Amino acid sequence: MADNLPLEVLKPKDFASDQDVRWCPGCGDYAILNQVKKVLAKMGARKEHTVFVAGIGCSSRFPYYVDTYGMHSIHGRAPAFVSGIKIANPDLDVWMVTGDGDGLSIGGNHLLHILRRNINVNIMLFNNEIYGLTKGQYSPTSPEGKKTKSSPMGSIDMPLSPISVAIAAEASFVARAVDVDKDLGDILERAANHRGASFVEIFQDCNIFNHFAFKYATDKDEKEDATIKLEHGKPMVFGKNRDKGLRLTGDHKIEIVELGKGISEDDLLFHDEHDESLAFLLSRLKHPEFPEPLGVFYSVKDDCYEDLLTKQVTVAQESRGVGNLYDLYNSGDTWEVKNPGEGVQAPGLQLED
Amino acid sequence: MTVKSKQEVVNVDKATVRFAGDSGDGMQLAGMRFTDTSAMIGNDIATLPDFPAEIRAPAGTVAGVSGFQVNFASTEIYTPGDEVDALIAMNPAAFKANIRDVRAGGIVIVNESEFTKVNLRKAGYGENDANPLDDEAVAQKYKLYKVPITRLTEESLADSSLGAKDVGRCKNMYALGLIYFLYDRPLDVTVRYLEDYFGKKKKMPEVATANVQALKAGFHFGETAEMFPVRYQVAKAPIEAGTYRRITGNEAAAMGLVTASKKAGKDLIYCTYPITPASDILHYLAAMRNFGVKTFQAEDEIAAVCAAIGVAFAGQLGVTGTSGPGVALKGEAIGLAVMLELPLLVINVQRGGPSTGLPTKAEQSDLFQAMYGRNGDCPMPVLAPQSPADCFDLIIEAVKIALESMCPVMFLSDGYIANGAEPWRIPNPDDIAEFKVTHASDPETFQGYARNDKLARPWAIPGTPGLQHRVGGLEKQHKTGNVNYDPENHQLMTNLRREKVAKIAERIPDLEIEGDATGDVLLLGWGGTYGAITSAKNALRAQGKKVSSAHLRYLNPMPRNVGDVLKGFKHVIVPELNTGQLRTIIRGKYLVDARGLNKVQGKPFLIEEIEQAVNLMLDGKWGDRLYLEPHNHQVRIEDQDLSKYL
């Protein structure tokens, strides 16, 4: 049987399923799919041990296109399916694919809870700031004033930051990447290697309904000034000429400074992936006022829910013995009926005085 | 030793006792202890707890009254009893809320200490109203005993080291002791319980001592006060030999689930969100980690069912439990399970609806929801237990069907069954048949949506080499399971999902008729009304009436012989605690003129109500009426017009 054969080395293309990919030509999802397949191959993932779970939306068709186990579930609920899968079999490598509508609107609740429980899953949130599959309504990440079919006079919803939400929800790994950026693969690899719930927001271009929403983060001329790469232990330098940096002010706000003129890299903020407060501050930086951070915001080690639950079973079995049905049925007060059909007088008072 | 009391001892076949007090008075505990003692000395028992939805409604008010009724008998009984033979009312509110259920000539013991002006007002007696205890009519109708239970409890515990508040809490045991005296029951079972529970488990030996002391004091008061001229004895019931325990429906469901998981060779993973009256199943299962049981208290009802489906996808036994409002939220996900064709058990412990409704009261109004409450043509098997102990057997059946047919199954319990208790003859676990599950493993022949003779698709679980496949809520192509929008394919798949459920009828038992196979009236029921229907049928047959009964435990699909059973009777009456859901299904499916006895009052049927309905039918009084309703425990034609109540 297959068990006795040496493990076959899989290439990215081996992770392609036999289904035709049906995203719109030019969609950012293609780039992400390719990066994921590369990461799977690079990590030596086994197809049969890997599960992709998605909700509903364009991004959520993802499981159909990878030759692993997969579930295209219902809108917003992917985290709950993942939780059940991981509780039932903690050994599986599970990836979850969601979008800004699926993960933050209809499924916002579930996202909070899978993060705080720290279930060992790799969550990719494709953020295109629009509802694509329903043909172009504003989403919970669309900027204020965004004109769409459902907001012809401009959206009056305050958008939320997926990264801020994840940090507030006690996530143990939080990162951001761009669909067409080569760093996406590295970040996904780190996310996959993180034990616990890893959350990666991916800026993804919907070229039909929200084209160029992230032009500032992809355009060669703009991106160096409009984004900043986070590197653990390194000063926060950015700009085409690497001449700008981020500094903490006295009242714990972030400001942009120019290097030189008495300001050196030592005066800048140094990224610390273990600092939750810093991660949150960084998550509030928005284009165009600030460069938007890309990379790993936050990463800490913490126990996983499914491991703790399995441990409770082990501890219970060690301390109380493995349960057997006979004892279960006979627990509590029981009584014998020996002579059926006999109308025996009930016993009187039995008091030990 | 046996007490030789001066009182006359009268033997009775059965008696119904109701403990009623404030929701903090410990009435459920007193009632449960009385039940255990009665069961252990050999009576048949049936219980009905009745408590408010509020944890602590304003003290002393009618809204805050908590009651526990127990029927114990030397004969076989099926219900907690229609009328109360003895009521213990711990305050005026309890008296007010319960007195009308006591039979004429019945015993009423009141805690006289609590019948103060303030408490009478809280119970809704007006400033100028007389104390009901001074009411001549009350004294004439009932055997009224005024016992200052609070004061006597305090006096009996004068030497206790406990504070006044804790001493006050022992009054339920004082009252229980008094009732034990009245019905000639031993104290040892309760003493042992109090010592174990308070002494050993809660590590409060002084509380255990005080409770035992109060219990004995209550008993001795009955013995010495010469207040009660008569004591009652209820002999052992002729029940089948074996070892017994008391069991509630929720306990039986939890034990059945663990049993089913062992018999199927699967881990039980119970995914749920707390909701009355289903939460106890979670509590029982959460304490069973040593059986390998995992419980997942999800963030909401939707997450709970989705997690259970995730469990099934990963190859274990996923179960979700809730009540009607929770099922409403789970509907979309249950539809997904129908589409994914994965095994799933959904437990609905029904309560009064719609919306939040009556959370702690009994109703059977979610049958339509179970049958039809999802988008699309979305059939699923529906099973309903008929008594607390039946939850054990039937939930094992439900799990078996889910695993065999690869589909979600609805288990429709209700608050009456879930919280009610009856004696359960403990089975030998080895006598329960195994139904081990097999999984697909051969990549050469694997097709995700190929079907076996039960029309079930293969269960291929992650971790199995070569069987990688994708499932989802989009329509599937027959056999391959790929996404498919072809018109004929959707027709075929819809038909297959329907036929798969219909085929289960080949594997379930026929509907049993209790009584003759032909006659004037068939009482057709389902769920927790079994006891009342059976008792009514027995009473009517004893009067020579041609009445039979049949109880549907399988509601979808129904047993194959239902149509034939119905044909044997001139009239079919369907008593239900809803406005006619099974009746509508029966009429539509079998084209018979089934009529209903319908009640939605948060309380189970009285036996008497069913008898009256049948008699009206036998007397030709129903006319064209599709259904009758009992009002104030009477079924009368003149009460049926809604305008009367407006």
PDB file of C-alpha atoms in Angstrom, chain B residues 471-574:
ATOM      1  CA  VAL B 471     -17.813  19.215  -0.811  1.00  0.00           C
ATOM      2  CA  GLY B 472     -20.027  22.249  -0.688  1.00  0.00           C
ATOM      3  CA  GLY B 473     -23.502  23.652  -0.740  1.00  0.00           C
ATOM      4  CA  LEU B 474     -23.688  24.024  -4.524  1.00  0.00           C
ATOM      5  CA  GLU B 475     -25.630  21.305  -6.314  1.00  0.00           C
ATOM      6  CA  LYS B 476     -23.569  18.199  -6.893  1.00  0.00           C
ATOM      7  CA  GLN B 477     -23.252  16.088  -9.968  1.00  0.00           C
ATOM      8  CA  HIS B 478     -24.627  12.582  -9.480  1.00  0.00           C
ATOM      9  CA  LYS B 479     -21.776  10.204  -8.657  1.00  0.00           C
ATOM     10  CA  THR B 480     -18.786  12.552  -9.133  1.00  0.00           C
ATOM     11  CA  GLY B 481     -19.925  15.179  -6.648  1.00  0.00           C
ATOM     12  CA  ASN B 482     -18.580  17.983  -8.812  1.00  0.00           C
ATOM     13  CA  VAL B 483     -20.464  21.282  -8.919  1.00  0.00           C
ATOM     14  CA  ASN B 484     -23.220  20.952 -11.473  1.00  0.00           C
ATOM     15  CA  TYR B 485     -26.092  23.115 -12.707  1.00  0.00           C
ATOM     16  CA  ASP B 486     -27.605  20.722 -15.244  1.00  0.00           C
ATOM     17  CA  PRO B 487     -31.455  20.742 -15.071  1.00  0.00           C
ATOM     18  CA  GLU B 488     -31.923  16.958 -15.155  1.00  0.00           C
ATOM     19  CA  ASN B 489     -29.145  16.474 -12.630  1.00  0.00           C
ATOM     20  CA  HIS B 490     -30.801  18.791 -10.092  1.00  0.00           C
ATOM     21  CA  GLN B 491     -34.068  16.906 -10.534  1.00  0.00           C
ATOM     22  CA  LEU B 492     -32.260  13.602 -10.021  1.00  0.00           C
ATOM     23  CA  MET B 493     -30.328  14.774  -6.960  1.00  0.00           C
ATOM     24  CA  THR B 494     -33.455  16.255  -5.376  1.00  0.00           C
ATOM     25  CA  ASN B 495     -35.229  12.943  -5.949  1.00  0.00           C
ATOM     26  CA  LEU B 496     -32.306  10.971  -4.547  1.00  0.00           C
ATOM     27  CA  ARG B 497     -32.171  13.057  -1.371  1.00  0.00           C
ATOM     28  CA  ARG B 498     -35.917  12.485  -0.933  1.00  0.00           C
ATOM     29  CA  GLU B 499     -35.761   8.751  -1.679  1.00  0.00           C
ATOM     30  CA  LYS B 500     -32.825   8.269   0.659  1.00  0.00           C
ATOM     31  CA  VAL B 501     -34.953   9.503   3.555  1.00  0.00           C
ATOM     32  CA  ALA B 502     -38.056   7.630   2.351  1.00  0.00           C
ATOM     33  CA  LYS B 503     -36.078   4.362   2.200  1.00  0.00           C
ATOM     34  CA  ILE B 504     -35.431   4.523   5.939  1.00  0.00           C
ATOM     35  CA  ALA B 505     -39.049   3.321   6.312  1.00  0.00           C
ATOM     36  CA  GLU B 506     -37.796  -0.123   5.220  1.00  0.00           C
ATOM     37  CA  ARG B 507     -35.654  -0.365   8.352  1.00  0.00           C
ATOM     38  CA  ILE B 508     -37.922   0.999  11.085  1.00  0.00           C
ATOM     39  CA  PRO B 509     -40.560  -0.918  13.072  1.00  0.00           C
ATOM     40  CA  ASP B 510     -44.231  -0.831  12.135  1.00  0.00           C
ATOM     41  CA  LEU B 511     -46.544   1.455  14.054  1.00  0.00           C
ATOM     42  CA  GLU B 512     -47.920  -0.554  16.972  1.00  0.00           C
ATOM     43  CA  ILE B 513     -51.567  -0.387  17.886  1.00  0.00           C
ATOM     44  CA  GLU B 514     -52.332  -0.461  21.599  1.00  0.00           C
ATOM     45  CA  GLY B 515     -55.772  -2.017  21.804  1.00  0.00           C
ATOM     46  CA  ASP B 516     -57.732  -3.524  18.914  1.00  0.00           C
ATOM     47  CA  ALA B 517     -56.788  -2.990  15.284  1.00  0.00           C
ATOM     48  CA  THR B 518     -60.297  -1.755  14.505  1.00  0.00           C
ATOM     49  CA  GLY B 519     -62.745   0.328  16.472  1.00  0.00           C
ATOM     50  CA  ASP B 520     -64.491   3.647  16.859  1.00  0.00           C
ATOM     51  CA  VAL B 521     -61.620   5.922  17.751  1.00  0.00           C
ATOM     52  CA  LEU B 522     -57.881   5.786  17.202  1.00  0.00           C
ATOM     53  CA  LEU B 523     -55.858   8.176  19.328  1.00  0.00           C
ATOM     54  CA  LEU B 524     -52.767   8.922  17.267  1.00  0.00           C
ATOM     55  CA  GLY B 525     -49.998  10.757  19.063  1.00  0.00           C
ATOM     56  CA  TRP B 526     -46.313  11.550  19.030  1.00  0.00           C
ATOM     57  CA  GLY B 527     -43.728  12.668  21.575  1.00  0.00           C
ATOM     58  CA  GLY B 528     -44.363  13.409  25.209  1.00  0.00           C
ATOM     59  CA  THR B 529     -48.138  12.957  25.072  1.00  0.00           C
ATOM     60  CA  TYR B 530     -47.701   9.172  25.149  1.00  0.00           C
ATOM     61  CA  GLY B 531     -48.439   8.846  28.855  1.00  0.00           C
ATOM     62  CA  ALA B 532     -51.624  10.885  28.841  1.00  0.00           C
ATOM     63  CA  ILE B 533     -52.918   9.238  25.653  1.00  0.00           C
ATOM     64  CA  THR B 534     -52.170   5.715  26.904  1.00  0.00           C
ATOM     65  CA  SER B 535     -53.807   6.384  30.276  1.00  0.00           C
ATOM     66  CA  ALA B 536     -56.890   7.860  28.614  1.00  0.00           C
ATOM     67  CA  LYS B 537     -57.128   4.951  26.198  1.00  0.00           C
ATOM     68  CA  ASN B 538     -56.845   2.478  29.096  1.00  0.00           C
ATOM     69  CA  ALA B 539     -59.544   4.270  31.059  1.00  0.00           C
ATOM     70  CA  LEU B 540     -61.901   4.398  28.058  1.00  0.00           C
ATOM     71  CA  ARG B 541     -61.344   0.742  27.221  1.00  0.00           C
ATOM     72  CA  ALA B 542     -62.041  -0.169  30.837  1.00  0.00           C
ATOM     73  CA  GLN B 543     -65.434   1.434  30.248  1.00  0.00           C
ATOM     74  CA  GLY B 544     -65.957  -0.859  27.253  1.00  0.00           C
ATOM     75  CA  LYS B 545     -65.337   1.777  24.631  1.00  0.00           C
ATOM     76  CA  LYS B 546     -63.792   0.817  21.321  1.00  0.00           C
ATOM     77  CA  VAL B 547     -60.772   3.046  21.561  1.00  0.00           C
ATOM     78  CA  SER B 548     -57.195   2.224  20.604  1.00  0.00           C
ATOM     79  CA  SER B 549     -54.039   4.276  20.515  1.00  0.00           C
ATOM     80  CA  ALA B 550     -50.872   4.406  18.458  1.00  0.00           C
ATOM     81  CA  HIS B 551     -47.784   6.518  18.959  1.00  0.00           C
ATOM     82  CA  LEU B 552     -45.454   7.664  16.197  1.00  0.00           C
ATOM     83  CA  ARG B 553     -41.796   7.679  17.254  1.00  0.00           C
ATOM     84  CA  TYR B 554     -40.723   7.972  13.620  1.00  0.00           C
ATOM     85  CA  LEU B 555     -42.319  11.030  12.034  1.00  0.00           C
ATOM     86  CA  ASN B 556     -40.230  11.145   8.884  1.00  0.00           C
ATOM     87  CA  PRO B 557     -40.390   8.770   7.286  1.00  0.00           C
ATOM     88  CA  MET B 558     -43.428   7.277   8.948  1.00  0.00           C
ATOM     89  CA  PRO B 559     -43.730   3.509   9.378  1.00  0.00           C
ATOM     90  CA  ARG B 560     -45.052   1.817   6.260  1.00  0.00           C
ATOM     91  CA  ASN B 561     -48.261   0.562   7.916  1.00  0.00           C
ATOM     92  CA  VAL B 562     -49.614   3.934   9.098  1.00  0.00           C
ATOM     93  CA  GLY B 563     -52.170   4.157   6.294  1.00  0.00           C
ATOM     94  CA  ASP B 564     -53.476   0.670   7.098  1.00  0.00           C
ATOM     95  CA  VAL B 565     -53.687   1.426  10.818  1.00  0.00           C
ATOM     96  CA  LEU B 566     -55.749   4.551  10.170  1.00  0.00           C
ATOM     97  CA  LYS B 567     -58.197   2.623   7.977  1.00  0.00           C
ATOM     98  CA  GLY B 568     -59.271   0.426  10.897  1.00  0.00           C
ATOM     99  CA  PHE B 569     -61.079   3.217  12.760  1.00  0.00           C
ATOM    100  CA  LYS B 570     -64.194   5.303  12.270  1.00  0.00           C
ATOM    101  CA  HIS B 571     -62.523   8.337  13.798  1.00  0.00           C
ATOM    102  CA  VAL B 572     -58.923   9.433  14.233  1.00  0.00           C
ATOM    103  CA  ILE B 573     -58.117  11.969  16.941  1.00  0.00           C
ATOM    104  CA  VAL B 574     -54.622  13.445  17.125  1.00  0.00           C
TER     105      VAL B 574
END
